mmCIF file of C-alpha atoms and ligand atoms in Angstrom:
data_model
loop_
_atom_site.group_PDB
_atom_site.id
_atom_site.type_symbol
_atom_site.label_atom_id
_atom_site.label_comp_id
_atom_site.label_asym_id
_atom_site.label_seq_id
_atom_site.Cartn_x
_atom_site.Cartn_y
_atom_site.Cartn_z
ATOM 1 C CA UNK F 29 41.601 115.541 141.352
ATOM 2 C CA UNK F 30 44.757 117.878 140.518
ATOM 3 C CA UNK F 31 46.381 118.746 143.678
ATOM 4 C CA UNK F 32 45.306 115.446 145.662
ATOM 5 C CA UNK F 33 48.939 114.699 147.161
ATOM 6 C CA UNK F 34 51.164 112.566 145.428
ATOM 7 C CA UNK F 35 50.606 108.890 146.480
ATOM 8 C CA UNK F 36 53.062 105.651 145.683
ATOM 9 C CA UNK F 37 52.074 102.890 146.929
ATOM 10 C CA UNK F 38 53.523 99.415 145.634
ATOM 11 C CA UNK F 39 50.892 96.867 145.749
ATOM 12 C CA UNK F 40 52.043 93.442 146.306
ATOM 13 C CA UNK F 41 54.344 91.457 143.783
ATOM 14 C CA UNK F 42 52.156 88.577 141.841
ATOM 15 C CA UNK F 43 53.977 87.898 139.018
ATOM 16 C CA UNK F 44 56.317 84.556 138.590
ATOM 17 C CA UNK F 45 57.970 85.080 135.281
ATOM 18 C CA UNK F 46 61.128 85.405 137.048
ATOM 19 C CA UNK F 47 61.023 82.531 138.953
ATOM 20 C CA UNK F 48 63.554 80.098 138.043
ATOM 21 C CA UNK F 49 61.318 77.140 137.909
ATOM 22 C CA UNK F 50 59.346 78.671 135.246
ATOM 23 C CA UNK F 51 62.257 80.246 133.417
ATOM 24 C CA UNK F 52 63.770 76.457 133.506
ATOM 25 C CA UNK F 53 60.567 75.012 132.172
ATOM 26 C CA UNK F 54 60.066 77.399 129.327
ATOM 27 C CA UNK F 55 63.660 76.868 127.900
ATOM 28 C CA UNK F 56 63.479 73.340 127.974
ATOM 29 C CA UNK F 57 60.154 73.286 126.304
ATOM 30 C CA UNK F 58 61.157 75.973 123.776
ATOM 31 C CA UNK F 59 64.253 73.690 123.392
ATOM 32 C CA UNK F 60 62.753 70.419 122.479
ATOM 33 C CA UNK F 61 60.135 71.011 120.704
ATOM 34 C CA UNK F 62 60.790 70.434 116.876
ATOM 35 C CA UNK F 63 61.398 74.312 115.531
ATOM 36 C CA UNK F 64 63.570 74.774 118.953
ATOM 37 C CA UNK F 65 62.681 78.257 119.979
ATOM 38 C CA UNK F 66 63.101 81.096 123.130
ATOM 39 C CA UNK F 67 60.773 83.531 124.638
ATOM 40 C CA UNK F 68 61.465 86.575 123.974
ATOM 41 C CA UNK F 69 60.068 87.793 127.559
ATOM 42 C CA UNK F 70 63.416 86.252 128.959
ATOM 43 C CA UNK F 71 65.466 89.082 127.123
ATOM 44 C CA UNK F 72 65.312 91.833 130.228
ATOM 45 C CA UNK F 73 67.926 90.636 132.969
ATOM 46 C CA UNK F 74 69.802 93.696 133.635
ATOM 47 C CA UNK F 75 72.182 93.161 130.610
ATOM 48 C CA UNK F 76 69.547 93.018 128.495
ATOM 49 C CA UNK F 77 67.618 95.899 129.668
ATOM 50 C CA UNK F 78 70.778 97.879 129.261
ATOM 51 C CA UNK F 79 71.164 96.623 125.871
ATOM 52 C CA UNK F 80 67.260 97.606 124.891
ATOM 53 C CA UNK F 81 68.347 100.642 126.182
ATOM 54 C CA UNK F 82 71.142 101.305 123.667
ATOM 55 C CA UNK F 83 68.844 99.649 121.206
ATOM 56 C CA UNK F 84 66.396 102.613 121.503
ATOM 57 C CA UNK F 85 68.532 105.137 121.455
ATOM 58 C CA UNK F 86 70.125 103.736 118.453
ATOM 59 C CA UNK F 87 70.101 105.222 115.024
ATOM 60 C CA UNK F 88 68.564 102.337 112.651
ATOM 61 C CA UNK F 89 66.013 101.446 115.767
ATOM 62 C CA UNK F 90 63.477 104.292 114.692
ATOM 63 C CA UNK F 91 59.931 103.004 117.404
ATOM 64 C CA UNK F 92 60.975 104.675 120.023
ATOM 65 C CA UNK F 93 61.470 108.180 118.263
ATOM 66 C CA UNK F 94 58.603 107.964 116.363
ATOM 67 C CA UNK F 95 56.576 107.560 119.250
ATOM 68 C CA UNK F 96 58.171 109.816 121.329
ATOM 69 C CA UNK F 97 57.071 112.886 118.251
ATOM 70 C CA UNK F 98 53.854 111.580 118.433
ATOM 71 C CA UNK F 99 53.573 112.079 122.628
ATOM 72 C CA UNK F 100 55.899 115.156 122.561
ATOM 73 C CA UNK F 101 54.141 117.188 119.311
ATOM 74 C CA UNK F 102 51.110 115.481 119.234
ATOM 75 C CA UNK F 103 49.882 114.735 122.624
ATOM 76 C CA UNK F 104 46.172 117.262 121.879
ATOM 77 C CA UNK F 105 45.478 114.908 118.920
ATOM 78 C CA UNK F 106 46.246 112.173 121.305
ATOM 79 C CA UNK F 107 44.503 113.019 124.470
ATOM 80 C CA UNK F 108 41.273 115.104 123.153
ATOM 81 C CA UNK F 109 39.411 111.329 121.668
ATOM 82 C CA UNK F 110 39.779 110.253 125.643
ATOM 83 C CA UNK F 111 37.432 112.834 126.773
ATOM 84 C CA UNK F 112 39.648 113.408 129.334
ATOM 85 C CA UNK F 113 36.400 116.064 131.047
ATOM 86 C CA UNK F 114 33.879 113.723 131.155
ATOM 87 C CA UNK F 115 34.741 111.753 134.261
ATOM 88 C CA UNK F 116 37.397 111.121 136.748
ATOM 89 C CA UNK F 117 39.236 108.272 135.425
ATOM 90 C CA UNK F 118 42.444 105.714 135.857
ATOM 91 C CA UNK F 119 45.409 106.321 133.206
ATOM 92 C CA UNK F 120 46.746 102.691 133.956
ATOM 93 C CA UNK F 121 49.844 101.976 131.377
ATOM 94 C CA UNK F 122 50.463 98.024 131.183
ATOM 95 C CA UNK F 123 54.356 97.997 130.673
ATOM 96 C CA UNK F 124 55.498 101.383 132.115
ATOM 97 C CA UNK F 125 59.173 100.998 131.880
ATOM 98 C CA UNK F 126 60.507 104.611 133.167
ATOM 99 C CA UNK F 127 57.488 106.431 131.604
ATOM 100 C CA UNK F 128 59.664 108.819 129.557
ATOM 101 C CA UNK F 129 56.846 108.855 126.769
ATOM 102 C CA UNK F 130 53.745 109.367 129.272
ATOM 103 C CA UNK F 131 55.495 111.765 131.368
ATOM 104 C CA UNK F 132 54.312 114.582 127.885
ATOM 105 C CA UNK F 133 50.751 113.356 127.990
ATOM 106 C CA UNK F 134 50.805 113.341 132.272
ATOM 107 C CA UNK F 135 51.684 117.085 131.741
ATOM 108 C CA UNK F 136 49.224 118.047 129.303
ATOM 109 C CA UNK F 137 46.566 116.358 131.359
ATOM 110 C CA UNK F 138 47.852 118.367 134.558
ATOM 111 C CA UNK F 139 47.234 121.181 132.289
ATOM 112 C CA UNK F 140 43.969 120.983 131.558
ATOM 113 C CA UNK F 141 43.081 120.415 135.101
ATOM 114 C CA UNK F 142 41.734 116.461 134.281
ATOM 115 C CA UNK F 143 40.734 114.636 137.195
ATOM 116 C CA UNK F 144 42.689 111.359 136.894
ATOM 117 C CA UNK F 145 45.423 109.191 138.764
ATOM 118 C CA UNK F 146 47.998 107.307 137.291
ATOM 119 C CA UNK F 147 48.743 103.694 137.528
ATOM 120 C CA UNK F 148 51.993 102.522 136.136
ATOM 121 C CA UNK F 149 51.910 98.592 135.954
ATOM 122 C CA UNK F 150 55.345 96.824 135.032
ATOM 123 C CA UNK F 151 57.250 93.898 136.396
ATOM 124 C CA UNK F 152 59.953 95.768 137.639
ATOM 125 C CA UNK F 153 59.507 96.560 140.517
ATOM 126 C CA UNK F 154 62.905 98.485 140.409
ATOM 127 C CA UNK F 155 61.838 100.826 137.521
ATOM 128 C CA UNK F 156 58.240 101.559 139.281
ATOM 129 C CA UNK F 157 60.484 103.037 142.001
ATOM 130 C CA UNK F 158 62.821 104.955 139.673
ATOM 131 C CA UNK F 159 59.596 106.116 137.868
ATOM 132 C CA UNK F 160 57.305 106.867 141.074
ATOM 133 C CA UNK F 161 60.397 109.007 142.185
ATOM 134 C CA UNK F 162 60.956 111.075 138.985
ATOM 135 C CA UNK F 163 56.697 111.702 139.186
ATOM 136 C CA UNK F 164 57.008 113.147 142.601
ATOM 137 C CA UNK F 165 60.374 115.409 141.766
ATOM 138 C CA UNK F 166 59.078 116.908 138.649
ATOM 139 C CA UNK F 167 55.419 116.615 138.986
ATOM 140 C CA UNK F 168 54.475 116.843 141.986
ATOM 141 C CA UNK F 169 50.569 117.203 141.966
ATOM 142 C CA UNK F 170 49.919 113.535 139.693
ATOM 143 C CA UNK F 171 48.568 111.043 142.007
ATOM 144 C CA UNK F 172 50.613 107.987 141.124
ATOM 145 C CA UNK F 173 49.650 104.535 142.460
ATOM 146 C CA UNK F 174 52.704 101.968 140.598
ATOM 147 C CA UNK F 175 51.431 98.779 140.479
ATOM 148 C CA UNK F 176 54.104 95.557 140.335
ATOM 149 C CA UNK F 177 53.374 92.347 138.788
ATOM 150 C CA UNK F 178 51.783 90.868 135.981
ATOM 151 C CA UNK F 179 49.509 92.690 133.863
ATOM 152 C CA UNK F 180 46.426 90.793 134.322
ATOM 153 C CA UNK F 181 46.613 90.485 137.823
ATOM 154 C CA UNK F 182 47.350 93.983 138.360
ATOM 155 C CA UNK F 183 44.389 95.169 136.267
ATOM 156 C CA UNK F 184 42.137 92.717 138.311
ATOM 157 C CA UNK F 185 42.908 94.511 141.354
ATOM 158 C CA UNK F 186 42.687 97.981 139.888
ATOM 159 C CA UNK F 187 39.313 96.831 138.945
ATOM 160 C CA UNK F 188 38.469 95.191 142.279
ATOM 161 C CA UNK F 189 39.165 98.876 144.048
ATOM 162 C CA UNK F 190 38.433 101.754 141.537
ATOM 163 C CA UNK F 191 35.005 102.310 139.859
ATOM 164 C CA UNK F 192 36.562 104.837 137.742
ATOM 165 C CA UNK F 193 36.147 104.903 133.978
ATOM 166 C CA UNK F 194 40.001 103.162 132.788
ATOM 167 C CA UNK F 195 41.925 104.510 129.970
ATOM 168 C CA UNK F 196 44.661 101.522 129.514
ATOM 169 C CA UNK F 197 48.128 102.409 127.655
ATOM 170 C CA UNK F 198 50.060 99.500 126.319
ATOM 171 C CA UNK F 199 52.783 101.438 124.135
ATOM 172 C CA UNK F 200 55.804 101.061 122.087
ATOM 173 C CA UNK F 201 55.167 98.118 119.938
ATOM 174 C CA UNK F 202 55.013 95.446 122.850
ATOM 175 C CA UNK F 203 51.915 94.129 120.549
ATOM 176 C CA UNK F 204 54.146 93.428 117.724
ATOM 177 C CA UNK F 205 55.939 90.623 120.400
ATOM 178 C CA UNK F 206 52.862 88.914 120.021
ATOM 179 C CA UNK F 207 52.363 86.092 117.469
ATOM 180 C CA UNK F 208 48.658 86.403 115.643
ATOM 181 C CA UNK F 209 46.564 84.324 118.201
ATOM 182 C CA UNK F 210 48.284 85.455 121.399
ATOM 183 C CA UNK F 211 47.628 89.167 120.099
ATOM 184 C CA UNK F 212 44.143 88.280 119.287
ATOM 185 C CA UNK F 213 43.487 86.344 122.503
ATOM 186 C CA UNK F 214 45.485 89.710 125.085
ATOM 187 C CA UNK F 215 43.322 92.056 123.173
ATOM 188 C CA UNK F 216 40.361 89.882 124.139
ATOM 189 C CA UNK F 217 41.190 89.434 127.142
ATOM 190 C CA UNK F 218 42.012 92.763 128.127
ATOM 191 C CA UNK F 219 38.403 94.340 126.299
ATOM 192 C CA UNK F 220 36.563 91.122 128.423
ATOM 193 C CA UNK F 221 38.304 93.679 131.876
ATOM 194 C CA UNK F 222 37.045 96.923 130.808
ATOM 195 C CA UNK F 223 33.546 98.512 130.838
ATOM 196 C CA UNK F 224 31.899 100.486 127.830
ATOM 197 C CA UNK F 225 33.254 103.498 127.860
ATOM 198 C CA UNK F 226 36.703 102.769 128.845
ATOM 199 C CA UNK F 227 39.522 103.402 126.325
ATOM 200 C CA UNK F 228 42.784 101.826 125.168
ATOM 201 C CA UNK F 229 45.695 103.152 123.505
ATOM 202 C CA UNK F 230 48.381 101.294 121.753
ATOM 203 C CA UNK F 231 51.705 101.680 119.637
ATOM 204 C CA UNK F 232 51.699 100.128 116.987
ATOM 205 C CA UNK F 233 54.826 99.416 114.503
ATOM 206 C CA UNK F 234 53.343 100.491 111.263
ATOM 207 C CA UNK F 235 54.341 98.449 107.838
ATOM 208 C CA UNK F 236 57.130 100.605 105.830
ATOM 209 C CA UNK F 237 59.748 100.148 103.475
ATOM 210 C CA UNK F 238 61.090 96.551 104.123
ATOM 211 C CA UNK F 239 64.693 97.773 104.431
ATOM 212 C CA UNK F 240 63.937 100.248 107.266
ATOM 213 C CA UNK F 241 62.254 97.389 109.094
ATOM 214 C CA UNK F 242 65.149 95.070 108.741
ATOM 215 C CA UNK F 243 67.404 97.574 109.400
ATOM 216 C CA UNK F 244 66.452 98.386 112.574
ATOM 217 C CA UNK F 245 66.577 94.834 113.542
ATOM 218 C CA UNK F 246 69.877 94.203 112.160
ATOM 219 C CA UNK F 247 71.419 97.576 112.814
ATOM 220 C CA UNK F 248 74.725 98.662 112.156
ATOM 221 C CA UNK F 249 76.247 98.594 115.744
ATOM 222 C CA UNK F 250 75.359 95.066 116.140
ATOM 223 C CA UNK F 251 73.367 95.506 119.732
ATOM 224 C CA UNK F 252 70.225 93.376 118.683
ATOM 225 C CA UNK F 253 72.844 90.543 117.542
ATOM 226 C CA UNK F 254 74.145 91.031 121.213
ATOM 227 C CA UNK F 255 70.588 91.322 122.927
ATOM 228 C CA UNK F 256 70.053 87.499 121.419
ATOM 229 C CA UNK F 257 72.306 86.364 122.584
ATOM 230 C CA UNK F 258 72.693 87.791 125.777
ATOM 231 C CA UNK F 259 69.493 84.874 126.299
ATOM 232 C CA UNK F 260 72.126 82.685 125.717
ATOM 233 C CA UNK F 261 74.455 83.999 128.387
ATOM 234 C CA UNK F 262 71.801 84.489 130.713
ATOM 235 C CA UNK F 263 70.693 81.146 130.626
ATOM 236 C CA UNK F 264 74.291 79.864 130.878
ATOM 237 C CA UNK F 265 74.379 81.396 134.405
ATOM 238 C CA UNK F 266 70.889 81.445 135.512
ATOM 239 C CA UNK F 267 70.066 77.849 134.633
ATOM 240 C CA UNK F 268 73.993 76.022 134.601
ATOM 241 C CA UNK F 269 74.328 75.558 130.957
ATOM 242 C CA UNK F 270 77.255 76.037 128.816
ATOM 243 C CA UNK F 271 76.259 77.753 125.042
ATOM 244 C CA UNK F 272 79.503 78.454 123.392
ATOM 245 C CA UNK F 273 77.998 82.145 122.287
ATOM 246 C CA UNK F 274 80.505 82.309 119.465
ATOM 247 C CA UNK F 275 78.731 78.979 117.463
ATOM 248 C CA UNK F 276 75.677 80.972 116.879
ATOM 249 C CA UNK F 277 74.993 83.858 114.447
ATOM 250 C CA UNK F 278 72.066 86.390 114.684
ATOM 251 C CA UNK F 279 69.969 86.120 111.399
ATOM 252 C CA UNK F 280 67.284 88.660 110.957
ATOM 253 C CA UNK F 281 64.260 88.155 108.426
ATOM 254 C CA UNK F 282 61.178 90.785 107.492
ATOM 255 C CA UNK F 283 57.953 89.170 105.210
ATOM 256 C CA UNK F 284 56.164 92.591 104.094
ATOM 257 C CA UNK F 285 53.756 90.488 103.515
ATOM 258 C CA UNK F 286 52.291 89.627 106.970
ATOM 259 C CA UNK F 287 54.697 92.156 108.507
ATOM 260 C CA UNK F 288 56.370 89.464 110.521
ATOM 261 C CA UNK F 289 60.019 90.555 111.590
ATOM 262 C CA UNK F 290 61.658 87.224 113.191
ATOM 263 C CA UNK F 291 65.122 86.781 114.980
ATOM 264 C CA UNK F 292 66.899 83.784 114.961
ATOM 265 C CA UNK F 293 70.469 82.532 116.434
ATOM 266 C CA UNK F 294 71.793 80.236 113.844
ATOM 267 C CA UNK F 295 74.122 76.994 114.801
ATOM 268 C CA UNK F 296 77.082 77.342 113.037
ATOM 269 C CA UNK F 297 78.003 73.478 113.838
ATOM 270 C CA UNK F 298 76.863 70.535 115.123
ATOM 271 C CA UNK F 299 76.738 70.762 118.707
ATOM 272 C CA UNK F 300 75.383 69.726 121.922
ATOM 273 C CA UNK F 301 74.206 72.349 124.650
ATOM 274 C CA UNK F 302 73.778 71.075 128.514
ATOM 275 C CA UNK F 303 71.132 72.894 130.355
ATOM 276 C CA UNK F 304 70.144 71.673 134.104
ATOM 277 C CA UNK F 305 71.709 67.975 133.112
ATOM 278 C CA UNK F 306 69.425 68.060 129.856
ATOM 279 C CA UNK F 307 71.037 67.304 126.762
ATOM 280 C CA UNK F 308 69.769 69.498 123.664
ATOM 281 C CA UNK F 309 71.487 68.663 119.868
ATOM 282 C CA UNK F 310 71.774 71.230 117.528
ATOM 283 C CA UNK F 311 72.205 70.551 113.425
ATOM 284 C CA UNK F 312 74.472 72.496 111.583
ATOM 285 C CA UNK F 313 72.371 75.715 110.433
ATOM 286 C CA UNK F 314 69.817 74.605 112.763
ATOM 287 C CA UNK F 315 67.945 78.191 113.975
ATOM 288 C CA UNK F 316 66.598 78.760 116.915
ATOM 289 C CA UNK F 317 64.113 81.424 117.083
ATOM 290 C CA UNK F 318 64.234 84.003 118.829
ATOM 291 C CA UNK F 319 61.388 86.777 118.675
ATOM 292 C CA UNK F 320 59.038 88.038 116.686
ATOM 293 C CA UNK F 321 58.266 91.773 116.315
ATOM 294 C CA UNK F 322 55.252 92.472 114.085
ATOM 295 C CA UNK F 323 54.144 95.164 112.217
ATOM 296 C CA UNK F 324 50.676 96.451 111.085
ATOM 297 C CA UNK F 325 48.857 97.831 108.378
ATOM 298 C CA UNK F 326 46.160 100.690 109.127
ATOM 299 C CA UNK F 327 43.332 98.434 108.065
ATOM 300 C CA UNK F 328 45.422 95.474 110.317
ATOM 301 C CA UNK F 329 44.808 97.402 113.533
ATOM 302 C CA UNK F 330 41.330 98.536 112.402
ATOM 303 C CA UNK F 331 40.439 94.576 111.793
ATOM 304 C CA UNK F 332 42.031 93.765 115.379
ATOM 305 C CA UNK F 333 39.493 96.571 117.344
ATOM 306 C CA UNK F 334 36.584 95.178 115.583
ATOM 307 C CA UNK F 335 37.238 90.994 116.442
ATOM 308 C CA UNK F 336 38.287 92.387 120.105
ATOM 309 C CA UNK F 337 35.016 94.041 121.455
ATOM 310 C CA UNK F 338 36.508 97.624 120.428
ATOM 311 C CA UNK F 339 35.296 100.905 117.905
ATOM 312 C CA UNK F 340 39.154 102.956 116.828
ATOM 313 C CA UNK F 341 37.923 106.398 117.254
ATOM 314 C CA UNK F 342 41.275 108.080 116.412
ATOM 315 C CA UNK F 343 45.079 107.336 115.315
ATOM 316 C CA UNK F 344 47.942 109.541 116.108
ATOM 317 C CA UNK F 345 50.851 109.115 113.835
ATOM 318 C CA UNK F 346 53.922 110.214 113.452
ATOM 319 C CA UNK F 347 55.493 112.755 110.989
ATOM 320 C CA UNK F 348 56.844 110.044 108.754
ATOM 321 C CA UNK F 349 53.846 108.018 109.041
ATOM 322 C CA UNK F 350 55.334 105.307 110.261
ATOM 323 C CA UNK F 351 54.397 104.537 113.796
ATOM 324 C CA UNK F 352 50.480 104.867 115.301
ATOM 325 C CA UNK F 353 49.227 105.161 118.423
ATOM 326 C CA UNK F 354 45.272 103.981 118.067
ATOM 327 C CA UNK F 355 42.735 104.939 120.410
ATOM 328 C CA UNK F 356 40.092 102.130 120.860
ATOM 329 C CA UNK F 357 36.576 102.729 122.753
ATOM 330 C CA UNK F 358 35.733 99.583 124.300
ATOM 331 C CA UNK F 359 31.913 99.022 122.501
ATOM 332 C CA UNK F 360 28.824 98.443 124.449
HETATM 333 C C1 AVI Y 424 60.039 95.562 123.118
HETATM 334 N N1 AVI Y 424 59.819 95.386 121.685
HETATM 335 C C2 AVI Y 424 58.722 96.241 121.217
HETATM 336 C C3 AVI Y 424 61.024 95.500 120.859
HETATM 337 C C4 AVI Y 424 60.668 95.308 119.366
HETATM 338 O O1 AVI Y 424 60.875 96.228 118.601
HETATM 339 O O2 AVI Y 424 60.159 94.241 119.023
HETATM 340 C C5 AVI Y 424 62.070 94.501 121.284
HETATM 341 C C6 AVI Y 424 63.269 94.493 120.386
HETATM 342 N N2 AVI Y 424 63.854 93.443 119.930
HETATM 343 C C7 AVI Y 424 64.896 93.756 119.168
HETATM 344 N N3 AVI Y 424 64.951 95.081 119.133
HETATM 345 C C8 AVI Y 424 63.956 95.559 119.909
#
């Protein structure tokens, strides 16, 4: 209810993708296997959360903008599908970061008197703090409960204590990291969580003009060239390897066709990398990729509510039309 006092409570840390072990394991794997690849996931150490940063502020990098307009001038369209009067429910976003983008919809739902908490889940446990403590400064009467740890483990607990009808946000584009499968099989998994009734929203990077895309993946001040291969440096000191950061090259590609946009650090000789005593050979133009950030069509997204146990009652987009925000009804 509005006015319940403003709670934080950090529930206990499950998650292990930091763990070295892990982190070890996965480059090695990713490493050795015969198209030699990275996750992705690894990018955020504090350099490279710094250097997302400057990535969404950045001019060519247009996600973050275009979903901001759609929270900050949009956020009726947005919030009246989600029935927000019908029940108490749980507003539990799966990746919070700092919550810049919520923080419009939090208001409007203050507004209009909705009876709801809010559950920021993220990995950081560091940004749950920074964003629990901005809530309670500016507003004051949200009932925040930040959750730390993995997504699925977090929502398993949610479930375990609230009986409240869930509205899940997983925003700006982190579905596009996702190849085809492991989309198909998180959406699955997620709807398999959730009772009929409950509701998801989710950015999603809409297919455009192939040069924007690249663009904003290749941009002008070089910082996603840096983000890539700030992997590289972080492995060098996390993990005791020695990448010479200057014999790779960021290469960017964009297939409008599937709406796969893929990074890759290209070897620009024939070397030999050391990581943890383990010997890894690189060709001459070998690439090693990187991540992939995918983008959908209208009837795409449509397709992916259907095979996932969800009914899209509404999309939000943006002025340009070029990022969405779907709301999906989990079906009966
Ligand atoms: C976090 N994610 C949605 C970003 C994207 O657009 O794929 C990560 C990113 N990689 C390079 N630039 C931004």
């Amino acid at each position: 209810m509005p006015g319940i006092a403003p709670q934080a409570v950090l529930l206990p840390l499950t998650a292990d993708t930091d763990l070295p072990s892990s982190f070890l394991d996965d480059v090695i794997s990713g490493l050795t296997s015969p198209q030699k690849s990275l996750s992705s996931k690894y990018f955020y150490d504090e350099t490279g959360d710094r250097l997302f940063q400057r990535i969404m502020e950045c001019e060519d990098y247009y996600l973050t903008r275009c979903e901001m307009e759609i929270f900050r001038d949009f956020t009726a369209d947005l919030a009246v599908p989600l029935n927000i009067h019908q029940s108490a429910f749980d507003l539990i976003e799966l990746g919070a970061g700092d919550g810049t983008k919520t923080r419009h919809l939090l208001e409007y739902l203050e507004r209009q008197r909705a009876d709801f908490r809010y559950l920021p889940v993220d990995i950081s446990g560091h940004i749950l703090e920074v964003l629990a403590q901005n809530l309670e400064n500016t507003l004051p009467s949200v009932n925040v409960v930040p959750t730390q740890g993995d997504y699925f483990d977090a929502l398993q607990r949610i479930c375990e204590t609230s009986e409240r009808r869930k509205i899940l946000l997983f925003l700006g584009s982190n579905i596009g990291n996702m190849t085809v499968e492991d989309c198909s099989t998180f959406c699955q998994q997620l709807s398999s969580m959730m009772n009929p009734g409950d509701m998801l929203v989710t950015g999603f990077d809409l297919k455009k003009d192939p040069k924007t895309v690249l663009r904003a993946y290749d941009d002008h001040e070089g910082l996603t060239r840096e983000f890539n291969l700030n992997l590289l440096r972080r492995i060098n000191e996390e993990l005791n390897a020695d990448f010479d950061l200057s014999c790779f090259e960021h290469y960017q590609t964009y297939d409008p066709g599937s709406g796969a946009c893929r990074s890759y650090l290209i070897s620009q000789c024939e070397q030999a990398v050391t990581i943890a005593g383990e010997r890894i050979l690189f060709r001459r133009h070998e690439p090693l990729f990187m991540e992939v950030s995918r983008k959908f069509s209208h009837a795409d997204i449509e397709a992916l509510a259907g095979e996932s146990g969800f009914s899209q009652i509404s999309e939000v987009c943006d002025r340009k039309g070029w990022f969405m925000n779907a709301v999906w009804l989990k079906n009966l």
